[in-house]
């Protein structure tokens, strides 16, 4: 391995996700393995601007592999969107002797990283971390698998009370632009209907589906609703609408909210984070950069950051069919 | 044991709670142990009116001790509030040869049971099941301990994301009339402030407390808010108020909702349910009735239903002091 | 879809695994969707011999998607290994009007199914269910993902006590022939060393590795040991050996055992089971058979049962490298 | 409050238990509340001898309330059993200006603390922390409630596989001298038989009970065995014995082991720890000492350490009756 790089920095940016700490740990330990210095940057790009760095070694990342959130904290930085902000960030890195940057985050973070790379020819690598799984170039983002389990367990709990009371529940889950969480949890929790951004089921078909379910003898129902679903109503409006049109149902709403983001990462997310961290550092050490590390066909593979940012994560059509069959 | 009773019925009523199934199982198995017939009544008092009974034996309650919700379902019955409804219910029970009734539920359910007892001199026993722990005559209602764990785990998850983003969260938890869940979870999750129905902290003191916490170097905060808190604002209004008065904080809201009711009961709730079921049946077999079975001083003890209904569950003052010390 | 088949049977065989119930549910609901009859066979091939069938419809599989184990039970059948046994099984199926069979199980179950198919030209389909993930033709068997989470959570708990006492733990996990669980959990739990069947680390290198870890300041250590590891000693002998050669360490052993098999399936396993069940039934309805349904490159794909039985699941070499880097 | 004490030390000793960190946090934060200095002592009495102290303030105990194990570590100290060792420990404390000591641990730790108090008239307070709940003067020790949940969840998982295979399992749980865990988990998990140190069921009655259970149609069974049960056989010998005498049963063994000690504390344990820490410090500040803080009749109460050490925790007779009724 040609290895001229002496020091790498790692930061987390955008919404936090379980597995980010495991990825930080992997970056740090891989640097240690290759005798490279590693700096942790606090509070994402904003911390980079302010020079909020700390030298990290294997001991710094002790006992974090199973912790939710990010020990490096994360923040949105409006200053980094300005040329002046990025200039300051560049100077901070130079001053610190940092020669490459690993950004753990989502779409927006990668866009910022790419812009930074273009302006200063500074090597960057991306590790996709977001529970929404809305990033092109990887079948799984860090935190997504954990969030699926968190949400499916919450819906199992809601099912307990729904079936005790013969109620209908609209459960809102995360997913503004993509329905990965809604679709998978909907299938995994045996939901009666699933509303996702990729498809507008329509109010009529929703009612029809609920009526069919009721007629078939089901006494309780769960409808999973992605935040960004296209039916054009909030979960609270859906409740009112259904109560108006199906008097036989007592309807309740549950908005799962931020608890979906937290928690100890699943084994899958911890392993994926470890694999991605190794690949990110090794790619830099091989003299390459500006890639996102992703999981494609169950293998760790690189996608140019440019493509990752432009591309769109697509919903699994086969799973939509499975969902139709399971909910009929 | 003088034992003239031949058949006992059991029902669940009001909001469901983890441990109700374990209590049903205990009632049924205790009847089997004493060679008494047992009938399960579906959908609470409404099912009693409609004669929705089923003979239950040990096999009927197989594998339910660890299930949330209630296999007997629960429903609110407006008909049972009328003399005609109760008359029908009485006839149903007579027709079925049922001679005593065990009601697993909350305050409202006990009021109904007591009224029924008075009108028809029909022996009833109460087992307190509700996550709110708002019943006089027992330090713990069924489901309360489980709910504490469910809520504290959810708040732990929210803490992950709160501290990653340096945010303040208002987390609304169940408790319309009493603050048991809020107070215990607040202490257990290390919340910075706790708002309960028993006390009006006041907006000024809330702000002051948050400012002190911020000043002391805390970068994130969790405020636990009981549904019925007395500060006079919803969690969403609290968010707006604090954001207006403390510009340095990004505030978020999480309403935990119905997932608090579900889930597999804790070991404590399963054991308590088993103890209560035995006591309820044995009390009937001893020729007594119209008591609620409760846990007092760690022992299973009886309280006249009359008192249980009139009395009020009180917040633990010592724990409020502990909370003050822990959050300062 | 050409559809001459009128009735399909489904059974579970071999060791149980989380997700088997979700797969049963999917087979049954897919049959319902296509208006095909479906029979559940109890206790695997033995139940098939004895004609232990039951008509299954959508209601029969209500509320099982999130349950561990298998409602159809499983058993090993020595009788099915004889031509007479298989003849009886064939007659049972014929008598019942069953025209195709879906077998959810592992390697041994598929071998039996294949033999049965060859002798009677009876259409069979396989769905891989086993926590060991030791089946060719799928990157994930049902139950594997759940087991990873169960084991990693148990090891997290052991870590708590290991680091409180500065102890070394040998933790034995399932995996007689393959080290998938050990390797993934080892990486996911941040173990200091991992012993798998695919590699003989050797006692010297183990000691060396533990000494290096100790020297680097680590005060506690976890070594994950697959049941079938090649080092030639049981976990109890390993304990004695290390205590003899590294007096500075207090060593403890934990054999996780059968709890690894149980529990509510992860969202991943529930979704995978749903996808596999649909594919198994649709393949039969398309007039094909004798395939195993698997996940390859994140897509549901078919592998001839013949190949599935002959092939070998291989350990991920890239992950072994990651593991080396993470544990150095 | 008369308050001449200026500095308090806190240590954990004996086996670790969930909730110890919450208790450390409470002691530290209560000291901060009363403007008292607080020192953490690492590795129990051994660290006290070696002067392994660290000044602790509110920030030192950030984010530990929900962590298993003990950040102060724990160790057994043979040196502290000698007068010389205790003399050194006393000098370490004096040198550091420490005027009172809070010991979080079990029976053995309290005996040491009491001896130390007698020799040097040094004020000590005990907080009972051990999962075994084997301490006189409190209905609940720290970690006990958490362990009950950990164990009951593990047994639920074993039940999944037991009932899928129609097997009998002997599950060994912690409890060398007392059967609290075994009895409560046995009832909570719906075990068919429970073997505890307080009672010798006898092999004949065990067989009889298993045969009755089998005859009643139960196809699987769980027997919970406390480590210190009095039947005179290990779980492995029990397996052999039963297999020999009941050929119809496939028997398996599971020894749950050290995972029972770890994990995030339950809400109950976190709250109890917070209450106990406050009381321990306030008692010292009131000029009293040599008490153990306990929970009696649901209230925080003091028991002279002398009595706590001499007394014996007793099994709940009423629960044993409940267990008999539930398992018949």
GROMACS .gro file of N, CA and C in nm, chain C residues 41-170:
model
  390
  697UNK      N    1  -4.851  -2.917   0.824
  697UNK     CA    2  -4.812  -3.050   0.870
  697UNK      C    3  -4.740  -3.036   1.003
  698UNK      N    4  -4.787  -3.105   1.105
  698UNK     CA    5  -4.724  -3.093   1.237
  698UNK      C    6  -4.605  -3.188   1.251
  699UNK      N    7  -4.506  -3.146   1.326
  699UNK     CA    8  -4.387  -3.227   1.360
  699UNK      C    9  -4.312  -3.281   1.239
  700UNK      N   10  -4.297  -3.196   1.138
  700UNK     CA   11  -4.209  -3.226   1.025
  700UNK      C   12  -4.243  -3.354   0.952
  701UNK      N   13  -4.140  -3.423   0.905
  701UNK     CA   14  -4.162  -3.543   0.823
  701UNK      C   15  -4.236  -3.651   0.902
  702UNK      N   16  -4.214  -3.654   1.033
  702UNK     CA   17  -4.281  -3.757   1.113
  702UNK      C   18  -4.433  -3.737   1.109
  703UNK      N   19  -4.474  -3.611   1.119
  703UNK     CA   20  -4.617  -3.580   1.110
  703UNK      C   21  -4.672  -3.610   0.972
  704UNK      N   22  -4.588  -3.596   0.872
  704UNK     CA   23  -4.630  -3.626   0.735
  704UNK      C   24  -4.659  -3.775   0.724
  705UNK      N   25  -4.571  -3.856   0.782
  705UNK     CA   26  -4.592  -4.001   0.783
  705UNK      C   27  -4.722  -4.037   0.855
  706UNK      N   28  -4.744  -3.969   0.968
  706UNK     CA   29  -4.861  -4.002   1.050
  706UNK      C   30  -4.989  -3.932   1.005
  707UNK      N   31  -4.978  -3.853   0.900
  707UNK     CA   32  -5.098  -3.782   0.852
  707UNK      C   33  -5.146  -3.674   0.947
  708UNK      N   34  -5.052  -3.611   1.016
  708UNK     CA   35  -5.088  -3.507   1.114
  708UNK      C   36  -5.102  -3.370   1.044
  709UNK      N   37  -5.211  -3.357   0.967
  709UNK     CA   38  -5.235  -3.236   0.888
  709UNK      C   39  -5.348  -3.153   0.947
  710UNK      N   40  -5.348  -3.026   0.910
  710UNK     CA   41  -5.462  -2.941   0.947
  710UNK      C   42  -5.480  -2.836   0.838
  711UNK      N   43  -5.604  -2.814   0.799
  711UNK     CA   44  -5.631  -2.710   0.698
  711UNK      C   45  -5.595  -2.574   0.757
  712UNK      N   46  -5.517  -2.496   0.682
  712UNK     CA   47  -5.474  -2.364   0.729
  712UNK      C   48  -5.528  -2.256   0.637
  713UNK      N   49  -5.585  -2.152   0.701
  713UNK     CA   50  -5.621  -2.033   0.622
  713UNK      C   51  -5.563  -1.909   0.691
  714UNK      N   52  -5.593  -1.794   0.635
  714UNK     CA   53  -5.532  -1.671   0.686
  714UNK      C   54  -5.551  -1.657   0.838
  715UNK      N   55  -5.666  -1.697   0.888
  715UNK     CA   56  -5.691  -1.683   1.032
  715UNK      C   57  -5.603  -1.778   1.114
  716UNK      N   58  -5.566  -1.890   1.057
  716UNK     CA   59  -5.483  -1.987   1.130
  716UNK      C   60  -5.345  -1.929   1.162
  717UNK      N   61  -5.304  -1.830   1.084
  717UNK     CA   62  -5.168  -1.777   1.103
  717UNK      C   63  -5.171  -1.634   1.158
  718UNK      N   64  -5.281  -1.600   1.218
  718UNK     CA   65  -5.299  -1.469   1.283
  718UNK      C   66  -5.199  -1.454   1.399
  719UNK      N   67  -5.142  -1.338   1.408
  719UNK     CA   68  -5.057  -1.305   1.524
  719UNK      C   69  -4.939  -1.399   1.545
  720UNK      N   70  -4.885  -1.458   1.439
  720UNK     CA   71  -4.767  -1.543   1.459
  720UNK      C   72  -4.642  -1.484   1.395
  721UNK      N   73  -4.657  -1.376   1.317
  721UNK     CA   74  -4.541  -1.322   1.244
  721UNK      C   75  -4.429  -1.283   1.340
  722UNK      N   76  -4.463  -1.244   1.460
  722UNK     CA   77  -4.360  -1.198   1.555
  722UNK      C   78  -4.328  -1.301   1.663
  723UNK      N   79  -4.369  -1.425   1.643
  723UNK     CA   80  -4.343  -1.527   1.745
  723UNK      C   81  -4.223  -1.614   1.708
  724UNK      N   82  -4.138  -1.642   1.804
  724UNK     CA   83  -4.027  -1.734   1.783
  724UNK      C   84  -4.078  -1.877   1.773
  725UNK      N   85  -3.988  -1.970   1.748
  725UNK     CA   86  -4.026  -2.111   1.738
  725UNK      C   87  -4.109  -2.139   1.615
  726UNK      N   88  -4.182  -2.249   1.616
  726UNK     CA   89  -4.269  -2.284   1.505
  726UNK      C   90  -4.399  -2.345   1.556
  727UNK      N   91  -4.510  -2.286   1.514
  727UNK     CA   92  -4.640  -2.338   1.560
  727UNK      C   93  -4.666  -2.477   1.502
  728UNK      N   94  -4.595  -2.513   1.395
  728UNK     CA   95  -4.611  -2.647   1.337
  728UNK      C   96  -4.525  -2.750   1.407
  729UNK      N   97  -4.446  -2.707   1.503
  729UNK     CA   98  -4.352  -2.795   1.573
  729UNK      C   99  -4.253  -2.856   1.473
  730UNK      N  100  -4.151  -2.913   1.528
  730UNK     CA  101  -4.051  -2.976   1.444
  730UNK      C  102  -4.000  -3.098   1.519
  731UNK      N  103  -3.954  -3.197   1.444
  731UNK     CA  104  -3.905  -3.319   1.508
  731UNK      C  105  -3.812  -3.388   1.411
  732UNK      N  106  -3.722  -3.463   1.462
  732UNK     CA  107  -3.638  -3.544   1.374
  732UNK      C  108  -3.710  -3.678   1.357
  733UNK      N  109  -3.712  -3.731   1.234
  733UNK     CA  110  -3.785  -3.854   1.206
  733UNK      C  111  -3.688  -3.960   1.153
  734UNK      N  112  -3.665  -4.063   1.232
  734UNK     CA  113  -3.579  -4.171   1.182
  734UNK      C  114  -3.658  -4.255   1.082
  735UNK      N  115  -3.790  -4.258   1.102
  735UNK     CA  116  -3.873  -4.338   1.012
  735UNK      C  117  -3.867  -4.285   0.869
  736UNK      N  118  -3.856  -4.153   0.855
  736UNK     CA  119  -3.854  -4.094   0.721
  736UNK      C  120  -3.726  -4.129   0.647
  737UNK      N  121  -3.628  -4.178   0.721
  737UNK     CA  122  -3.503  -4.218   0.654
  737UNK      C  123  -3.514  -4.356   0.591
  738UNK      N  124  -3.626  -4.424   0.618
  738UNK     CA  125  -3.645  -4.556   0.557
  738UNK      C  126  -3.742  -4.544   0.439
  739UNK      N  127  -3.727  -4.631   0.338
  739UNK     CA  128  -3.818  -4.629   0.223
  739UNK      C  129  -3.963  -4.649   0.269
  740UNK      N  130  -3.983  -4.733   0.372
  740UNK     CA  131  -4.119  -4.757   0.420
  740UNK      C  132  -4.180  -4.629   0.476
  741UNK      N  133  -4.100  -4.558   0.551
  741UNK     CA  134  -4.148  -4.433   0.610
  741UNK      C  135  -4.189  -4.335   0.501
  742UNK      N  136  -4.103  -4.321   0.404
  742UNK     CA  137  -4.132  -4.224   0.297
  742UNK      C  138  -4.255  -4.267   0.217
  743UNK      N  139  -4.271  -4.399   0.200
  743UNK     CA  140  -4.389  -4.452   0.129
  743UNK      C  141  -4.516  -4.411   0.204
  744UNK      N  142  -4.513  -4.431   0.335
  744UNK     CA  143  -4.628  -4.392   0.417
  744UNK      C  144  -4.657  -4.241   0.403
  745UNK      N  145  -4.550  -4.163   0.407
  745UNK     CA  146  -4.565  -4.018   0.396
  745UNK      C  147  -4.632  -3.983   0.263
  746UNK      N  148  -4.587  -4.049   0.158
  746UNK     CA  149  -4.644  -4.022   0.025
  746UNK      C  150  -4.793  -4.054   0.024
  747UNK      N  151  -4.827  -4.167   0.083
  747UNK     CA  152  -4.969  -4.204   0.085
  747UNK      C  153  -5.053  -4.105   0.167
  748UNK      N  154  -4.997  -4.058   0.276
  748UNK     CA  155  -5.067  -3.956   0.355
  748UNK      C  156  -5.096  -3.833   0.271
  749UNK      N  157  -4.996  -3.789   0.199
  749UNK     CA  158  -5.013  -3.668   0.118
  749UNK      C  159  -5.120  -3.690   0.011
  750UNK      N  160  -5.110  -3.802  -0.055
  750UNK     CA  161  -5.205  -3.835  -0.163
  750UNK      C  162  -5.348  -3.837  -0.109
  751UNK      N  163  -5.362  -3.908   0.003
  751UNK     CA  164  -5.493  -3.921   0.066
  751UNK      C  165  -5.556  -3.785   0.095
  752UNK      N  166  -5.467  -3.693   0.129
  752UNK     CA  167  -5.512  -3.558   0.169
  752UNK      C  168  -5.531  -3.468   0.047
  753UNK      N  169  -5.491  -3.519  -0.071
  753UNK     CA  170  -5.502  -3.437  -0.193
  753UNK      C  171  -5.395  -3.331  -0.205
  754UNK      N  172  -5.286  -3.349  -0.133
  754UNK     CA  173  -5.178  -3.251  -0.137
  754UNK      C  174  -5.088  -3.278  -0.256
  755UNK      N  175  -5.059  -3.172  -0.331
  755UNK     CA  176  -4.986  -3.191  -0.456
  755UNK      C  177  -4.846  -3.133  -0.458
  756UNK      N  178  -4.812  -3.056  -0.354
  756UNK     CA  179  -4.676  -3.001  -0.347
  756UNK      C  180  -4.645  -2.970  -0.201
  757UNK      N  181  -4.517  -2.965  -0.171
  757UNK     CA  182  -4.474  -2.953  -0.032
  757UNK      C  183  -4.368  -2.843  -0.017
  758UNK      N  184  -4.389  -2.755   0.081
  758UNK     CA  185  -4.287  -2.655   0.114
  758UNK      C  186  -4.223  -2.695   0.247
  759UNK      N  187  -4.091  -2.716   0.242
  759UNK     CA  188  -4.016  -2.757   0.360
  759UNK      C  189  -3.932  -2.641   0.411
  760UNK      N  190  -3.961  -2.599   0.535
  760UNK     CA  191  -3.881  -2.492   0.597
  760UNK      C  192  -3.785  -2.560   0.694
  761UNK      N  193  -3.657  -2.552   0.664
  761UNK     CA  194  -3.561  -2.620   0.751
  761UNK      C  195  -3.419  -2.605   0.701
  762UNK      N  196  -3.334  -2.695   0.740
  762UNK     CA  197  -3.192  -2.685   0.704
  762UNK      C  198  -3.150  -2.794   0.608
  763UNK      N  199  -3.022  -2.809   0.600
  763UNK     CA  200  -2.955  -2.904   0.514
  763UNK      C  201  -3.015  -3.045   0.517
  764UNK      N  202  -3.025  -3.100   0.636
  764UNK     CA  203  -3.074  -3.236   0.651
  764UNK      C  204  -3.217  -3.249   0.602
  765UNK      N  205  -3.298  -3.148   0.631
  765UNK     CA  206  -3.437  -3.151   0.588
  765UNK      C  207  -3.446  -3.148   0.436
  766UNK      N  208  -3.358  -3.070   0.373
  766UNK     CA  209  -3.361  -3.061   0.227
  766UNK      C  210  -3.317  -3.193   0.164
  767UNK      N  211  -3.220  -3.259   0.226
  767UNK     CA  212  -3.174  -3.389   0.176
  767UNK      C  213  -3.291  -3.487   0.178
  768UNK      N  214  -3.367  -3.489   0.287
  768UNK     CA  215  -3.484  -3.575   0.297
  768UNK      C  216  -3.588  -3.540   0.192
  769UNK      N  217  -3.611  -3.410   0.173
  769UNK     CA  218  -3.713  -3.366   0.077
  769UNK      C  219  -3.674  -3.407  -0.064
  770UNK      N  220  -3.546  -3.396  -0.094
  770UNK     CA  221  -3.495  -3.427  -0.227
  770UNK      C  222  -3.511  -3.576  -0.256
  771UNK      N  223  -3.475  -3.657  -0.158
  771UNK     CA  224  -3.490  -3.802  -0.169
  771UNK      C  225  -3.637  -3.837  -0.196
  772UNK      N  226  -3.723  -3.772  -0.121
  772UNK     CA  227  -3.867  -3.794  -0.135
  772UNK      C  228  -3.913  -3.757  -0.277
  773UNK      N  229  -3.863  -3.644  -0.322
  773UNK     CA  230  -3.898  -3.600  -0.457
  773UNK      C  231  -3.853  -3.701  -0.562
  774UNK      N  232  -3.733  -3.753  -0.545
  774UNK     CA  233  -3.678  -3.846  -0.644
  774UNK      C  234  -3.759  -3.975  -0.648
  775UNK      N  235  -3.798  -4.022  -0.532
  775UNK     CA  236  -3.869  -4.150  -0.527
  775UNK      C  237  -4.012  -4.141  -0.578
  776UNK      N  238  -4.077  -4.029  -0.550
  776UNK     CA  239  -4.221  -4.021  -0.583
  776UNK      C  240  -4.254  -3.912  -0.683
  777UNK      N  241  -4.149  -3.848  -0.734
  777UNK     CA  242  -4.168  -3.737  -0.827
  777UNK      C  243  -4.267  -3.635  -0.769
  778UNK      N  244  -4.253  -3.615  -0.640
  778UNK     CA  245  -4.343  -3.522  -0.570
  778UNK      C  246  -4.277  -3.384  -0.561
  779UNK      N  247  -4.348  -3.280  -0.608
  779UNK     CA  248  -4.288  -3.146  -0.609
  779UNK      C  249  -4.258  -3.094  -0.467
  780UNK      N  250  -4.135  -3.055  -0.445
  780UNK     CA  251  -4.097  -2.996  -0.315
  780UNK      C  252  -4.026  -2.863  -0.338
  781UNK      N  253  -4.038  -2.776  -0.240
  781UNK     CA  254  -3.964  -2.648  -0.241
  781UNK      C  255  -3.903  -2.631  -0.102
  782UNK      N  256  -3.784  -2.574  -0.098
  782UNK     CA  257  -3.718  -2.553   0.030
  782UNK      C  258  -3.708  -2.406   0.067
  783UNK      N  259  -3.731  -2.376   0.195
  783UNK     CA  260  -3.706  -2.242   0.250
  783UNK      C  261  -3.605  -2.261   0.363
  784UNK      N  262  -3.488  -2.195   0.350
  784UNK     CA  263  -3.380  -2.220   0.446
  784UNK      C  264  -3.408  -2.154   0.582
  785UNK      N  265  -3.426  -2.235   0.684
  785UNK     CA  266  -3.450  -2.182   0.818
  785UNK      C  267  -3.358  -2.249   0.918
  786UNK      N  268  -3.264  -2.175   0.968
  786UNK     CA  269  -3.169  -2.221   1.070
  786UNK      C  270  -3.086  -2.101   1.113
  787UNK      N  271  -3.058  -2.092   1.241
  787UNK     CA  272  -2.983  -1.975   1.287
  787UNK      C  273  -2.837  -1.981   1.244
  788UNK      N  274  -2.787  -2.098   1.203
  788UNK     CA  275  -2.644  -2.114   1.176
  788UNK      C  276  -2.598  -2.051   1.045
  789UNK      N  277  -2.693  -2.024   0.953
  789UNK     CA  278  -2.661  -1.968   0.822
  789UNK      C  279  -2.564  -2.056   0.745
  790UNK      N  280  -2.580  -2.186   0.758
  790UNK     CA  281  -2.483  -2.278   0.697
  790UNK      C  282  -2.537  -2.345   0.571
  791UNK      N  283  -2.614  -2.270   0.491
  791UNK     CA  284  -2.675  -2.330   0.372
  791UNK      C  285  -2.629  -2.258   0.246
  792UNK      N  286  -2.591  -2.336   0.147
  792UNK     CA  287  -2.548  -2.282   0.019
  792UNK      C  288  -2.670  -2.231  -0.058
  793UNK      N  289  -2.654  -2.120  -0.127
  793UNK     CA  290  -2.763  -2.071  -0.211
  793UNK      C  291  -2.841  -1.957  -0.148
  794UNK      N  292  -2.794  -1.907  -0.037
  794UNK     CA  293  -2.858  -1.790   0.025
  794UNK      C  294  -2.755  -1.723   0.116
  795UNK      N  295  -2.753  -1.591   0.111
  795UNK     CA  296  -2.661  -1.522   0.202
  795UNK      C  297  -2.715  -1.521   0.345
  796UNK      N  298  -2.847  -1.538   0.357
  796UNK     CA  299  -2.908  -1.535   0.489
  796UNK      C  300  -3.013  -1.646   0.502
  797UNK      N  301  -3.001  -1.728   0.603
  797UNK     CA  302  -3.108  -1.821   0.636
  797UNK      C  303  -3.201  -1.753   0.736
  798UNK      N  304  -3.324  -1.799   0.743
  798UNK     CA  305  -3.419  -1.744   0.841
  798UNK      C  306  -3.369  -1.770   0.983
  799UNK      N  307  -3.370  -1.670   1.063
  799UNK     CA  308  -3.332  -1.685   1.203
  799UNK      C  309  -3.191  -1.638   1.231
  800UNK      N  310  -3.111  -1.632   1.127
  800UNK     CA  311  -2.971  -1.596   1.145
  800UNK      C  312  -2.957  -1.452   1.196
  801UNK      N  313  -3.026  -1.360   1.131
  801UNK     CA  314  -3.016  -1.220   1.172
  801UNK      C  315  -3.065  -1.200   1.315
  802UNK      N  316  -3.174  -1.268   1.348
  802UNK     CA  317  -3.227  -1.258   1.485
  802UNK      C  318  -3.126  -1.312   1.586
  803UNK      N  319  -3.067  -1.426   1.552
  803UNK     CA  320  -2.970  -1.487   1.643
  803UNK      C  321  -2.850  -1.394   1.663
  804UNK      N  322  -2.806  -1.328   1.556
  804UNK     CA  323  -2.694  -1.234   1.572
  804UNK      C  324  -2.728  -1.129   1.677
  805UNK      N  325  -2.850  -1.076   1.670
  805UNK     CA  326  -2.889  -0.974   1.768
  805UNK      C  327  -2.902  -1.031   1.909
  806UNK      N  328  -2.960  -1.149   1.919
  806UNK     CA  329  -2.973  -1.213   2.050
  806UNK      C  330  -2.835  -1.234   2.113
  807UNK      N  331  -2.743  -1.284   2.032
  807UNK     CA  332  -2.610  -1.315   2.085
  807UNK      C  333  -2.532  -1.188   2.117
  808UNK      N  334  -2.541  -1.090   2.029
  808UNK     CA  335  -2.463  -0.967   2.053
  808UNK      C  336  -2.514  -0.896   2.179
  809UNK      N  337  -2.644  -0.905   2.203
  809UNK     CA  338  -2.698  -0.843   2.326
  809UNK      C  339  -2.652  -0.919   2.451
  810UNK      N  340  -2.646  -1.051   2.440
  810UNK     CA  341  -2.597  -1.130   2.554
  810UNK      C  342  -2.450  -1.098   2.580
  811UNK      N  343  -2.372  -1.085   2.474
  811UNK     CA  344  -2.230  -1.055   2.492
  811UNK      C  345  -2.212  -0.913   2.547
  812UNK      N  346  -2.296  -0.820   2.505
  812UNK     CA  347  -2.292  -0.686   2.565
  812UNK      C  348  -2.310  -0.694   2.717
  813UNK      N  349  -2.402  -0.779   2.760
  813UNK     CA  350  -2.427  -0.794   2.903
  813UNK      C  351  -2.305  -0.854   2.972
  814UNK      N  352  -2.245  -0.953   2.909
  814UNK     CA  353  -2.126  -1.016   2.967
  814UNK      C  354  -2.011  -0.916   2.972
  815UNK      N  355  -2.004  -0.830   2.872
  815UNK     CA  356  -1.901  -0.725   2.872
  815UNK      C  357  -1.915  -0.637   2.997
  816UNK      N  358  -2.039  -0.604   3.035
  816UNK     CA  359  -2.061  -0.521   3.155
  816UNK      C  360  -1.989  -0.580   3.274
  817UNK      N  361  -2.011  -0.710   3.295
  817UNK     CA  362  -1.952  -0.771   3.414
  817UNK      C  363  -1.804  -0.799   3.393
  818UNK      N  364  -1.765  -0.832   3.270
  818UNK     CA  365  -1.622  -0.856   3.242
  818UNK      C  366  -1.540  -0.731   3.273
  819UNK      N  367  -1.589  -0.615   3.229
  819UNK     CA  368  -1.508  -0.496   3.248
  819UNK      C  369  -1.517  -0.443   3.391
  820UNK      N  370  -1.624  -0.476   3.462
  820UNK     CA  371  -1.631  -0.437   3.603
  820UNK      C  372  -1.529  -0.514   3.686
  821UNK      N  373  -1.502  -0.637   3.645
  821UNK     CA  374  -1.412  -0.724   3.722
  821UNK      C  375  -1.275  -0.741   3.659
  822UNK      N  376  -1.252  -0.676   3.544
  822UNK     CA  377  -1.126  -0.698   3.471
  822UNK      C  378  -1.103  -0.845   3.443
  823UNK      N  379  -1.204  -0.908   3.388
  823UNK     CA  380  -1.194  -1.051   3.361
  823UNK      C  381  -1.185  -1.082   3.213
  824UNK      N  382  -1.143  -1.204   3.185
  824UNK     CA  383  -1.145  -1.258   3.050
  824UNK      C  384  -1.258  -1.359   3.041
  825UNK      N  385  -1.341  -1.349   2.938
  825UNK     CA  386  -1.450  -1.444   2.918
  825UNK      C  387  -1.434  -1.521   2.788
  826UNK      N  388  -1.452  -1.652   2.797
  826UNK     CA  389  -1.472  -1.731   2.676
  826UNK      C  390  -1.622  -1.752   2.660
   0.00000   0.00000   0.00000
